C-alpha atoms as a printed R data frame, in Angstrom:
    type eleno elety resid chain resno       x       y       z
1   ATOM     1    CA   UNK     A     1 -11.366   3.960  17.985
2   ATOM     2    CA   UNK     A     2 -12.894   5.362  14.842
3   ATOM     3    CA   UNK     A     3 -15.389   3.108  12.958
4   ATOM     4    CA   UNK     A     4 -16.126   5.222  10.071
5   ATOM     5    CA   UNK     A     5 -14.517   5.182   7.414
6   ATOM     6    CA   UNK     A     6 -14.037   7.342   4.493
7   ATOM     7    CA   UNK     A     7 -13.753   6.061   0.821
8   ATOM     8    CA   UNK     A     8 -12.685   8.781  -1.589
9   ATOM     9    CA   UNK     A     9 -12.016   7.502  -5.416
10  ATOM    10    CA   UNK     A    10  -9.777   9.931  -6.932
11  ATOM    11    CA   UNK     A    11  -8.937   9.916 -10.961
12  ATOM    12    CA   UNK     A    12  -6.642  11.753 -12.740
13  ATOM    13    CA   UNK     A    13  -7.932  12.407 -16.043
14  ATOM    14    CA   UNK     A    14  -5.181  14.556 -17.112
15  ATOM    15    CA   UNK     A    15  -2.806  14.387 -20.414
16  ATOM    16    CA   UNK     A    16   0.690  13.813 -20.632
17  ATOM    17    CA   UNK     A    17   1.193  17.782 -20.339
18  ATOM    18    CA   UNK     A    18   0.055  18.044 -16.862
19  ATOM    19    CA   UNK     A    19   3.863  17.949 -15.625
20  ATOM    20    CA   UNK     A    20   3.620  14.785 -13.439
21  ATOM    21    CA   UNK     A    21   6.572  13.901 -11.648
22  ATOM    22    CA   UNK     A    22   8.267  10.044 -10.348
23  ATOM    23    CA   UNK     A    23   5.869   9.808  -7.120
24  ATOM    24    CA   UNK     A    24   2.953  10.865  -9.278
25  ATOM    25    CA   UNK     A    25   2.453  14.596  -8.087
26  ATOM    26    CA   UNK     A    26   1.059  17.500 -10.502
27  ATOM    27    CA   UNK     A    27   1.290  21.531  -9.969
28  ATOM    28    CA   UNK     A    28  -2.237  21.405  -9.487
29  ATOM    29    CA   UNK     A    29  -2.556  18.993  -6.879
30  ATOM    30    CA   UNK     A    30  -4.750  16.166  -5.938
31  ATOM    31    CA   UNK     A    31  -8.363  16.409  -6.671
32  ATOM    32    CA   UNK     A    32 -11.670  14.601  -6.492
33  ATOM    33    CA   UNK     A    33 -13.738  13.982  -9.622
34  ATOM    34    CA   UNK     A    34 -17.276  13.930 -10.752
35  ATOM    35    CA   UNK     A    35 -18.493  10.997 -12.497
36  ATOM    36    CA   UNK     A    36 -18.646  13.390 -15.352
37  ATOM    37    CA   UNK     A    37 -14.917  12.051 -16.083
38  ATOM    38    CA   UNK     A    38 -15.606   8.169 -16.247
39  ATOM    39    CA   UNK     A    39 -19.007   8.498 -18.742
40  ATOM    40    CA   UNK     A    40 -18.844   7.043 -21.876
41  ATOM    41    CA   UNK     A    41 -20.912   8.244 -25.065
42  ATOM    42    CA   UNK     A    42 -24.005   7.365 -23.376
43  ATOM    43    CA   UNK     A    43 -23.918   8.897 -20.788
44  ATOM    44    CA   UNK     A    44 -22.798   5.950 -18.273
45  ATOM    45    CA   UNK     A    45 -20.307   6.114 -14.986
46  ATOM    46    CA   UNK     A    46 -18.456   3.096 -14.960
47  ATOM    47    CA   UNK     A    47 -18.091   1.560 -11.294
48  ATOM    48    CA   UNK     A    48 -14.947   0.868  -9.467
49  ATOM    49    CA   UNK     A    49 -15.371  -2.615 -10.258
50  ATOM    50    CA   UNK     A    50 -16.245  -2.147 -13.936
51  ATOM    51    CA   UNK     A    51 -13.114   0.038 -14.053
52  ATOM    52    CA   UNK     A    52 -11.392  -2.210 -13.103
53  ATOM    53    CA   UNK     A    53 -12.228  -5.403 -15.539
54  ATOM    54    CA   UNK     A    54 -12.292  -2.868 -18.494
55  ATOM    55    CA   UNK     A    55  -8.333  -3.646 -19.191
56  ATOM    56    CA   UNK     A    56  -5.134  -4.769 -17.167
57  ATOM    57    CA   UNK     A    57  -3.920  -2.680 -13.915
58  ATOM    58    CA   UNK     A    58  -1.127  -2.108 -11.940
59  ATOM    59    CA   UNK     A    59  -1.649  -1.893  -8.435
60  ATOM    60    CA   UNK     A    60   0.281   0.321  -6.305
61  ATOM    61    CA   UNK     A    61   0.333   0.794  -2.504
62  ATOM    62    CA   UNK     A    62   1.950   3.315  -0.417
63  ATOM    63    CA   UNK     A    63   3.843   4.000   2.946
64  ATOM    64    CA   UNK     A    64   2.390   4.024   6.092
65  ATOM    65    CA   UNK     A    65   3.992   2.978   8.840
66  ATOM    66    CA   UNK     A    66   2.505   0.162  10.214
67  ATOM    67    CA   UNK     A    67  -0.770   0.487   7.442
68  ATOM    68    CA   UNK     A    68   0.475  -2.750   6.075
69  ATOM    69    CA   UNK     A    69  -3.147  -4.029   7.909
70  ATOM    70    CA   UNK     A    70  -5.140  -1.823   5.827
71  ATOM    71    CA   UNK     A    71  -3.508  -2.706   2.481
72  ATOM    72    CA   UNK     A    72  -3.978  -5.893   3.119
73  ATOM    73    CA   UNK     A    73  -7.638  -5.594   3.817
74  ATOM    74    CA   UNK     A    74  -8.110  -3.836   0.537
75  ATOM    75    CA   UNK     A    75  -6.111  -6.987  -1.355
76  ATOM    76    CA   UNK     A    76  -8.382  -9.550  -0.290
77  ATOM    77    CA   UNK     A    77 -11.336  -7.501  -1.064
78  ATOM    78    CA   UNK     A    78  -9.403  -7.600  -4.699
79  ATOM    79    CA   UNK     A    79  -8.436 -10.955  -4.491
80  ATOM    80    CA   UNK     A    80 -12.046 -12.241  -3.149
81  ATOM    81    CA   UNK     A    81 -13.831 -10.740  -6.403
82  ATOM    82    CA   UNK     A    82 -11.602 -11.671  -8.940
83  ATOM    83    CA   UNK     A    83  -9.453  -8.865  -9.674
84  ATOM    84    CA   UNK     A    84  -5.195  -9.580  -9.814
85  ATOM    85    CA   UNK     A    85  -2.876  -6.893 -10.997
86  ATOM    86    CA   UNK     A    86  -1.163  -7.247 -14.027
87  ATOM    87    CA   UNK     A    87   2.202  -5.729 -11.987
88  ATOM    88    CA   UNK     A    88   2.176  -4.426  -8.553
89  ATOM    89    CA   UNK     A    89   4.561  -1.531  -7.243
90  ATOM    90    CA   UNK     A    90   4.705  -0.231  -3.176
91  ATOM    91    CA   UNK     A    91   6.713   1.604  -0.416
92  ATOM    92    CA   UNK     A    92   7.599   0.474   2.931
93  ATOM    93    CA   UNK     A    93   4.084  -0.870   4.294
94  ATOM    94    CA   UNK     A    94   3.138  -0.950   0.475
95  ATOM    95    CA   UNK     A    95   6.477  -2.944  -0.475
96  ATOM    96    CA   UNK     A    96   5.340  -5.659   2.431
97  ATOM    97    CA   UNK     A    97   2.100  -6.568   1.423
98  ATOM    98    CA   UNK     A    98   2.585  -6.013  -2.747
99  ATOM    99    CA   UNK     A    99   5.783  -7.982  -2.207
100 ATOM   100    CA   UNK     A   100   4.352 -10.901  -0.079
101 ATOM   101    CA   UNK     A   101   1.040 -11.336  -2.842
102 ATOM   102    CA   UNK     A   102   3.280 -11.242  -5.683
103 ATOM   103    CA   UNK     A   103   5.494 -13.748  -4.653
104 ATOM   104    CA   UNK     A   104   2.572 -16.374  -4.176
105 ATOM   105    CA   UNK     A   105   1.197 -15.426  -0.641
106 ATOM   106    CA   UNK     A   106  -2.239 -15.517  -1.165
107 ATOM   107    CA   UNK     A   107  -4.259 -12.031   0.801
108 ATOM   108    CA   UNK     A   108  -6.278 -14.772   2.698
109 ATOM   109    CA   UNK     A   109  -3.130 -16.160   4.252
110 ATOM   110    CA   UNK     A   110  -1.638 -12.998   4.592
111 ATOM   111    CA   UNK     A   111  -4.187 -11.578   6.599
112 ATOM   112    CA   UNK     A   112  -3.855 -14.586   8.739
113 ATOM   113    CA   UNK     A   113  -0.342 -14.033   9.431
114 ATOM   114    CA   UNK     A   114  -0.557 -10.305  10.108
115 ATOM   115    CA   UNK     A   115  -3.518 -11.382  12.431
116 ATOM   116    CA   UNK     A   116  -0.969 -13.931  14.532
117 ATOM   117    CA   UNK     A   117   1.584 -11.641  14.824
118 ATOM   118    CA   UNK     A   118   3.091 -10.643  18.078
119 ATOM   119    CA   UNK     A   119   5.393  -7.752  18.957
120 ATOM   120    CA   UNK     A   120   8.422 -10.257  19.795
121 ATOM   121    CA   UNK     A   121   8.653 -11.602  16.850
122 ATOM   122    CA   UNK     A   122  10.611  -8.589  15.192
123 ATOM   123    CA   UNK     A   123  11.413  -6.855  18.547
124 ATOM   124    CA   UNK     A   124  15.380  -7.036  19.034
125 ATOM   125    CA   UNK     A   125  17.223  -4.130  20.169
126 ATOM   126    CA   UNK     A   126  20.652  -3.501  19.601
127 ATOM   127    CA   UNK     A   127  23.588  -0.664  19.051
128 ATOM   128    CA   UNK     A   128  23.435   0.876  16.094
129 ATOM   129    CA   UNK     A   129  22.185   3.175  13.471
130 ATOM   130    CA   UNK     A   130  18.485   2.303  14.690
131 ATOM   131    CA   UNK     A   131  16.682   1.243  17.821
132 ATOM   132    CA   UNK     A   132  16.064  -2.474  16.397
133 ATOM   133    CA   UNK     A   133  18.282  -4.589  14.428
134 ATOM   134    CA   UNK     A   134  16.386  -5.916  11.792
135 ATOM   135    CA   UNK     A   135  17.280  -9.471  12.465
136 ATOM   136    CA   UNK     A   136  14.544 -11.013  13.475
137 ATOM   137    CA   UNK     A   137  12.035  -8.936  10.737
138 ATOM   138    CA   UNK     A   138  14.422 -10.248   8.294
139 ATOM   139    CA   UNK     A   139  13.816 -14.144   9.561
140 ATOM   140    CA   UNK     A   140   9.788 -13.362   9.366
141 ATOM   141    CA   UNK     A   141  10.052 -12.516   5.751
142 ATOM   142    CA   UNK     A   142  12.093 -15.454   5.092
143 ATOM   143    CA   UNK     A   143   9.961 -17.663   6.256
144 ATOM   144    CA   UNK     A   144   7.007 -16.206   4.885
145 ATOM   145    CA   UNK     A   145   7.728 -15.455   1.286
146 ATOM   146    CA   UNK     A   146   7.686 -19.215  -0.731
147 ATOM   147    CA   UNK     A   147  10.298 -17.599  -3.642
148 ATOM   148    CA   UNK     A   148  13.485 -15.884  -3.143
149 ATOM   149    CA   UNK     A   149  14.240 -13.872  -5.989
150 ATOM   150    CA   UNK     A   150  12.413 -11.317  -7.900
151 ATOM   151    CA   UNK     A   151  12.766 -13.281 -11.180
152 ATOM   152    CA   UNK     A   152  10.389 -16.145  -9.677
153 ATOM   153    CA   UNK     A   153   7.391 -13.932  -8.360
154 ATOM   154    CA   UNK     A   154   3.954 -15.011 -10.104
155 ATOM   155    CA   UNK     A   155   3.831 -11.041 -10.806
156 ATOM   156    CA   UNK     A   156   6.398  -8.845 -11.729
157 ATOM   157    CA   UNK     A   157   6.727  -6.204  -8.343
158 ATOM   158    CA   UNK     A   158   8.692  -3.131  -7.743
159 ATOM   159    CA   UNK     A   159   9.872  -2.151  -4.517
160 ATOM   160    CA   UNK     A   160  10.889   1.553  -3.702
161 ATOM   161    CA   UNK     A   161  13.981   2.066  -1.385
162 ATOM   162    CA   UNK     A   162  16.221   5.240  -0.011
163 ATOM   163    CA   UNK     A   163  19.349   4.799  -0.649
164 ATOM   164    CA   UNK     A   164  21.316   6.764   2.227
165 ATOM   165    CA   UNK     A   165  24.269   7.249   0.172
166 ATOM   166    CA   UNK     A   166  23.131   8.590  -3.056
167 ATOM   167    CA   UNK     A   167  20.599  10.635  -0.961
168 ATOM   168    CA   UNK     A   168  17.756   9.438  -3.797
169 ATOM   169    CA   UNK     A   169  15.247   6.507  -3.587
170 ATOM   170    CA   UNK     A   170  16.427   3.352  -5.687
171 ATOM   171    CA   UNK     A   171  13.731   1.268  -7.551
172 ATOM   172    CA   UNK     A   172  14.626  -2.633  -7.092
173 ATOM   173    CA   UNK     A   173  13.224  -5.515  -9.046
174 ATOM   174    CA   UNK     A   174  15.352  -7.796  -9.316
175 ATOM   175    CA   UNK     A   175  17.902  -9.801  -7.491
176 ATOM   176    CA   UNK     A   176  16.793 -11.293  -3.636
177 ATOM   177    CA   UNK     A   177  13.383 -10.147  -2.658
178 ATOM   178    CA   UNK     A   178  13.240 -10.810   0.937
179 ATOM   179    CA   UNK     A   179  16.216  -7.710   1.704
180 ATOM   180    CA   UNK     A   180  14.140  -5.391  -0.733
181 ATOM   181    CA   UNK     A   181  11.219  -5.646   1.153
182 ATOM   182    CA   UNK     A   182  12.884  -5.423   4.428
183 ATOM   183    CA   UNK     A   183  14.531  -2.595   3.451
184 ATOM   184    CA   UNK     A   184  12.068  -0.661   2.115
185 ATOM   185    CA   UNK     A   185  10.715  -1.315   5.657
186 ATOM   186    CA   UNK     A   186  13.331   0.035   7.157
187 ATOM   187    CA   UNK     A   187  11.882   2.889   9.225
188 ATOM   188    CA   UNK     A   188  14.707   5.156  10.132
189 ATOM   189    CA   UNK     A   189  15.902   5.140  14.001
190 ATOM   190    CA   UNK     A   190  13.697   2.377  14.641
191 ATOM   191    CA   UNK     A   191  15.974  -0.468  12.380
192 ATOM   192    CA   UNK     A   192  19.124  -0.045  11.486
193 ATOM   193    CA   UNK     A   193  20.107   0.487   8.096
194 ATOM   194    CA   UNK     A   194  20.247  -2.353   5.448
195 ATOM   195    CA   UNK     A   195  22.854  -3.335   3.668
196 ATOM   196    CA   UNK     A   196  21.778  -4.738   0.161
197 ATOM   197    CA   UNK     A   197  23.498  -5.064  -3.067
198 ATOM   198    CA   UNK     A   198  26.401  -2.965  -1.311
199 ATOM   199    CA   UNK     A   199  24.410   0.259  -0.330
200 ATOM   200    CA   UNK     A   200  23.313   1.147   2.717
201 ATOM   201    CA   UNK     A   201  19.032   1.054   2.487
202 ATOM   202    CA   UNK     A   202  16.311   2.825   4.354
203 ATOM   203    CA   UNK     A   203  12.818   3.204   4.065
204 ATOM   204    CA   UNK     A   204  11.035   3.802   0.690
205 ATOM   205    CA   UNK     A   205   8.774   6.371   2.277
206 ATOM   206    CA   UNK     A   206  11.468   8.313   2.793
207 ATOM   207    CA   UNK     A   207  10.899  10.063  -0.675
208 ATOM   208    CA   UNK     A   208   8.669   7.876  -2.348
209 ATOM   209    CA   UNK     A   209   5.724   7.644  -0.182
210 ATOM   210    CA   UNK     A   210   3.317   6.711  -2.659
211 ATOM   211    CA   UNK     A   211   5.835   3.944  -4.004
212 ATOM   212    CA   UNK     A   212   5.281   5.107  -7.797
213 ATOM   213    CA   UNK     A   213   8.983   5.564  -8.295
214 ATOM   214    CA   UNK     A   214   8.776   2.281 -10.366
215 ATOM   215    CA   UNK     A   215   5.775   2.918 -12.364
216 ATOM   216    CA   UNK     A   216   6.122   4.058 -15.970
217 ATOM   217    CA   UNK     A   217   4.366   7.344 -16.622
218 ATOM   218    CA   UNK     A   218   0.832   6.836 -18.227
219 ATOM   219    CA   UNK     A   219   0.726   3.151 -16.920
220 ATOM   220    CA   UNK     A   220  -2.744   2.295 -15.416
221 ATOM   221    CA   UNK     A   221  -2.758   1.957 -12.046
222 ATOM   222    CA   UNK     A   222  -5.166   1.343  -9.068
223 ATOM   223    CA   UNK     A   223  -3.546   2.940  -5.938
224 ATOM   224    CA   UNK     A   224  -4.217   2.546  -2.176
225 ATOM   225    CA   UNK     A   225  -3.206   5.329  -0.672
226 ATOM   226    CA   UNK     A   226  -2.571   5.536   3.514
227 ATOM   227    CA   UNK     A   227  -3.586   8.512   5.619
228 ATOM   228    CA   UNK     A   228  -0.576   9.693   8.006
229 ATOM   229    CA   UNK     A   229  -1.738  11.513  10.887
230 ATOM   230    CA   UNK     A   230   1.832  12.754  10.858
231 ATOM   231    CA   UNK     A   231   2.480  13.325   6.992
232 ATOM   232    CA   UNK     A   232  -1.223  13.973   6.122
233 ATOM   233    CA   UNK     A   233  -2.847  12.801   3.291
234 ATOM   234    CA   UNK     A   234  -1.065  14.170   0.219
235 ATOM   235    CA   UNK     A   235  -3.078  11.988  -2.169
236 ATOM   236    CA   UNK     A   236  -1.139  12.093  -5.536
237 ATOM   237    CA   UNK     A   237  -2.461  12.707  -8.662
238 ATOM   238    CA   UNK     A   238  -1.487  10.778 -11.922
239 ATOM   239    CA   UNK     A   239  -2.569  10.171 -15.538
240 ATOM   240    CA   UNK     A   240  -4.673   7.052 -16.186
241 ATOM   241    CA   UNK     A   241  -4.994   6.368 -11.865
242 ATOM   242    CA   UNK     A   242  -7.494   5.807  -9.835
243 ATOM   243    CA   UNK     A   243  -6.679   6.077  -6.109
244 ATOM   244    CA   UNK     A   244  -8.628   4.691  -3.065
245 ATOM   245    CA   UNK     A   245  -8.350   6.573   0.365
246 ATOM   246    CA   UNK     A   246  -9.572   5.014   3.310
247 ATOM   247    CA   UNK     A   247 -10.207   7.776   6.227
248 ATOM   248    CA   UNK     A   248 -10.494   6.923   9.701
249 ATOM   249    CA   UNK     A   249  -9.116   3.431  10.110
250 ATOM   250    CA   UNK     A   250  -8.102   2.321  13.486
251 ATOM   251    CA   UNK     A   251  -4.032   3.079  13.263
252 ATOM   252    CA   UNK     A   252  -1.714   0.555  14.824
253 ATOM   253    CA   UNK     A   253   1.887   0.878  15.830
254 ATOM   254    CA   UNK     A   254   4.786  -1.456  17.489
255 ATOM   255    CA   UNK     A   255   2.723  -1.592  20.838
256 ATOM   256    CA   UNK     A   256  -0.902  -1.680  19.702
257 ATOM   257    CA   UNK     A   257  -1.117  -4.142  17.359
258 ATOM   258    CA   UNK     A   258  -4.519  -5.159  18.071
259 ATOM   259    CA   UNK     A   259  -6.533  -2.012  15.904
260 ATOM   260    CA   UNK     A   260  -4.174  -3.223  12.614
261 ATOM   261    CA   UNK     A   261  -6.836  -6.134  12.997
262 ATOM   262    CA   UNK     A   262  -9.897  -4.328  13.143
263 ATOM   263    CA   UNK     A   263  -8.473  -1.929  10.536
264 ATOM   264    CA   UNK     A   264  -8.009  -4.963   8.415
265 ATOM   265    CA   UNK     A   265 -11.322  -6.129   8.344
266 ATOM   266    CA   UNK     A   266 -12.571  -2.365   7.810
267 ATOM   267    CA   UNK     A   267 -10.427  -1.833   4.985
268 ATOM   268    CA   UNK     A   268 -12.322  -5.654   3.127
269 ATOM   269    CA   UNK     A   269 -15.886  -4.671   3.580
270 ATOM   270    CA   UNK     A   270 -14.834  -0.969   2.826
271 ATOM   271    CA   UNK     A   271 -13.277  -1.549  -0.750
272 ATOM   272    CA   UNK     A   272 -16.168  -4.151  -1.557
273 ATOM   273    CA   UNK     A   273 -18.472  -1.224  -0.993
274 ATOM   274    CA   UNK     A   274 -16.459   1.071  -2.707
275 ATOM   275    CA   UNK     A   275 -16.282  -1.393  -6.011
276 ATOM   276    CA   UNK     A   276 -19.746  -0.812  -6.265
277 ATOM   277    CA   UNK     A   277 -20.057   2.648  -6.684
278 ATOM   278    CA   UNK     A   278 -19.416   4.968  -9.412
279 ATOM   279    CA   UNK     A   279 -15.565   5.951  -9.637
280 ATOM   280    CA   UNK     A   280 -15.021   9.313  -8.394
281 ATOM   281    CA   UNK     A   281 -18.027   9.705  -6.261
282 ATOM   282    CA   UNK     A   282 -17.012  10.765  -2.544
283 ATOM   283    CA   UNK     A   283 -18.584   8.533  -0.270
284 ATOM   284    CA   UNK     A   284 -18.560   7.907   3.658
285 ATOM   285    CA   UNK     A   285 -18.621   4.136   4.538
286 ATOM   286    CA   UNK     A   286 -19.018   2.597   7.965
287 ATOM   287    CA   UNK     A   287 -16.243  -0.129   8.273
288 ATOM   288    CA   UNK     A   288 -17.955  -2.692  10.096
289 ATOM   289    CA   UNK     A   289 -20.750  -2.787   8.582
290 ATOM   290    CA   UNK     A   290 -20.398  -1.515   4.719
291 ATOM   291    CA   UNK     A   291 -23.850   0.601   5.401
292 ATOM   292    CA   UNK     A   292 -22.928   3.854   3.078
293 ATOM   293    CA   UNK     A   293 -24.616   6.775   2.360
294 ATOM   294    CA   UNK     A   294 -23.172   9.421  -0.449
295 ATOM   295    CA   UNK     A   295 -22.133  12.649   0.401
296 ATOM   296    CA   UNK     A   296 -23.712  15.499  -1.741
């Protein structure tokens, strides 16, 4: 178990030309930036936080597998200083926890819920297209989501999905939430496919990992972006984003839930050190105990 964890602020300061595509990748890749970026006239650095309260954001949160902990860490670090997106936009773990606070769970309950839950409660295997039906996931979000329908979240969300038949990922915001969310979810082999609005419906990841898909070009956006042992870091670069990326977080999966919860807690004290530094400084942060040091 890693308890360090690394906070890198990442901004995108580039114009319109610099060829950005849907997920928010540019020809010249991702970069960090020196505070130089973020000064104003005289001379000052704004701070994550005061970036933040300067106008309205969109936040955005990508795939991850079972990261879902993490982003929700990082939303009640959000929530518990004041700060509520404008819009909100995600992918698979993303589309969970942007889905669940947009539709009126608070990040306080939510990170009760993901704290209480057990293995069995979306465990059930059956034939088909995946290891796990998807029944029993689908019966969690219904009874945790207190709206049905995109039309009645408290802020308008986005939720990236691959649509197996057109081979592309599909953007959905509107119509019933709860089978958007579960099937952006939808991890391939592990569920079986959804079938929503009369397509069959995978995992957002699958091409949209950073769940931008949905988020109009030039928009601004705070992202949370999950390391992936597996698909790497990849942190995308967009005009008018800034983009948090938490290093070293306990990683939890099906049968080790138990380090989503620590990761969780990491991921709180983490972004409320992180609001307090200058945007775009790189910065190592010790998760447990939010004792930083900046990195020359």
């Amino acid at each position: 178990m890693c308890s360090l964890a690394k906070i890198r602020c990442v901004y995108s300061a580039s114009d319109s030309s610099s060829g950005a595509n849907g997920n928010g990748r540019t020809s010249s890749g991702p970069r960090s930036c020196s505070g130089s970026q973020f000064a104003t006239s005289s001379g000052h650095t704004p701070t994550l936080r005061e970036w933040l309260s300067e106008a309205p954001f969109t936040l955005v949160m990508s795939s991850g597998f079972f990261g879902f902990y993490a982003h929700a860490g990082v939303l009640r670090a959000l929530e518990d200083v004041g700060f509520l997106p404008t819009r909100a936009a995600g992918s698979s773990a993303g589309a969970l926890v942007t889905g669940a606070f947009c539709a009126g769970v608070s990040s306080s309950r939510l990170c009760t819920r993901l704290a209480e839950l057990e293995r069995r409660e979306f465990w059930d295997p059956g034939p088909g297209l995946g290891f796990l039906r998807g029944r029993r996931f689908a019966a969690m979000l219904d009874a945790l989501l207190p709206v049905r329908d995109f039309a009645d979240c408290r802020i308008p969300v986005s939720i990236s999905v691959f649509d197996v038949n057109a081979r592309a990922t599909r953007v959905l915001a509107s119509g019933p939430l709860a089978p958007a969310m579960q099937a952006s979810c939808t991890v391939p082999f592990m569920f079986h496919p959804v079938r929503h609005q009369g397509r069959s419906l995978l995992d957002g990841g699958i091409l949209d990992r950073p769940g931008l898909a949905g988020v109009p070009a030039g928009e601004r956006v705070f992202y949370h972006h999950l390391t992936s042992r597996v698909l790497g870091r990849g942190v995308p670069q967009r005009h008018n984003m800034v983009a948090l990326e938490l290093v070293g977080l306990p990683q939890a999966d099906p049968f080790r839930l138990q380090p989503g919860h620590l990761a969780m807690d990491m991921a709180t004290r983490a972004t409320l050190r992180a609001l307090r530094q200058p945007v775009g400084e790189l910065m190592r942060t010790d998760g447990a105990s939010a004792v930083s040091r900046a990195e020359g």
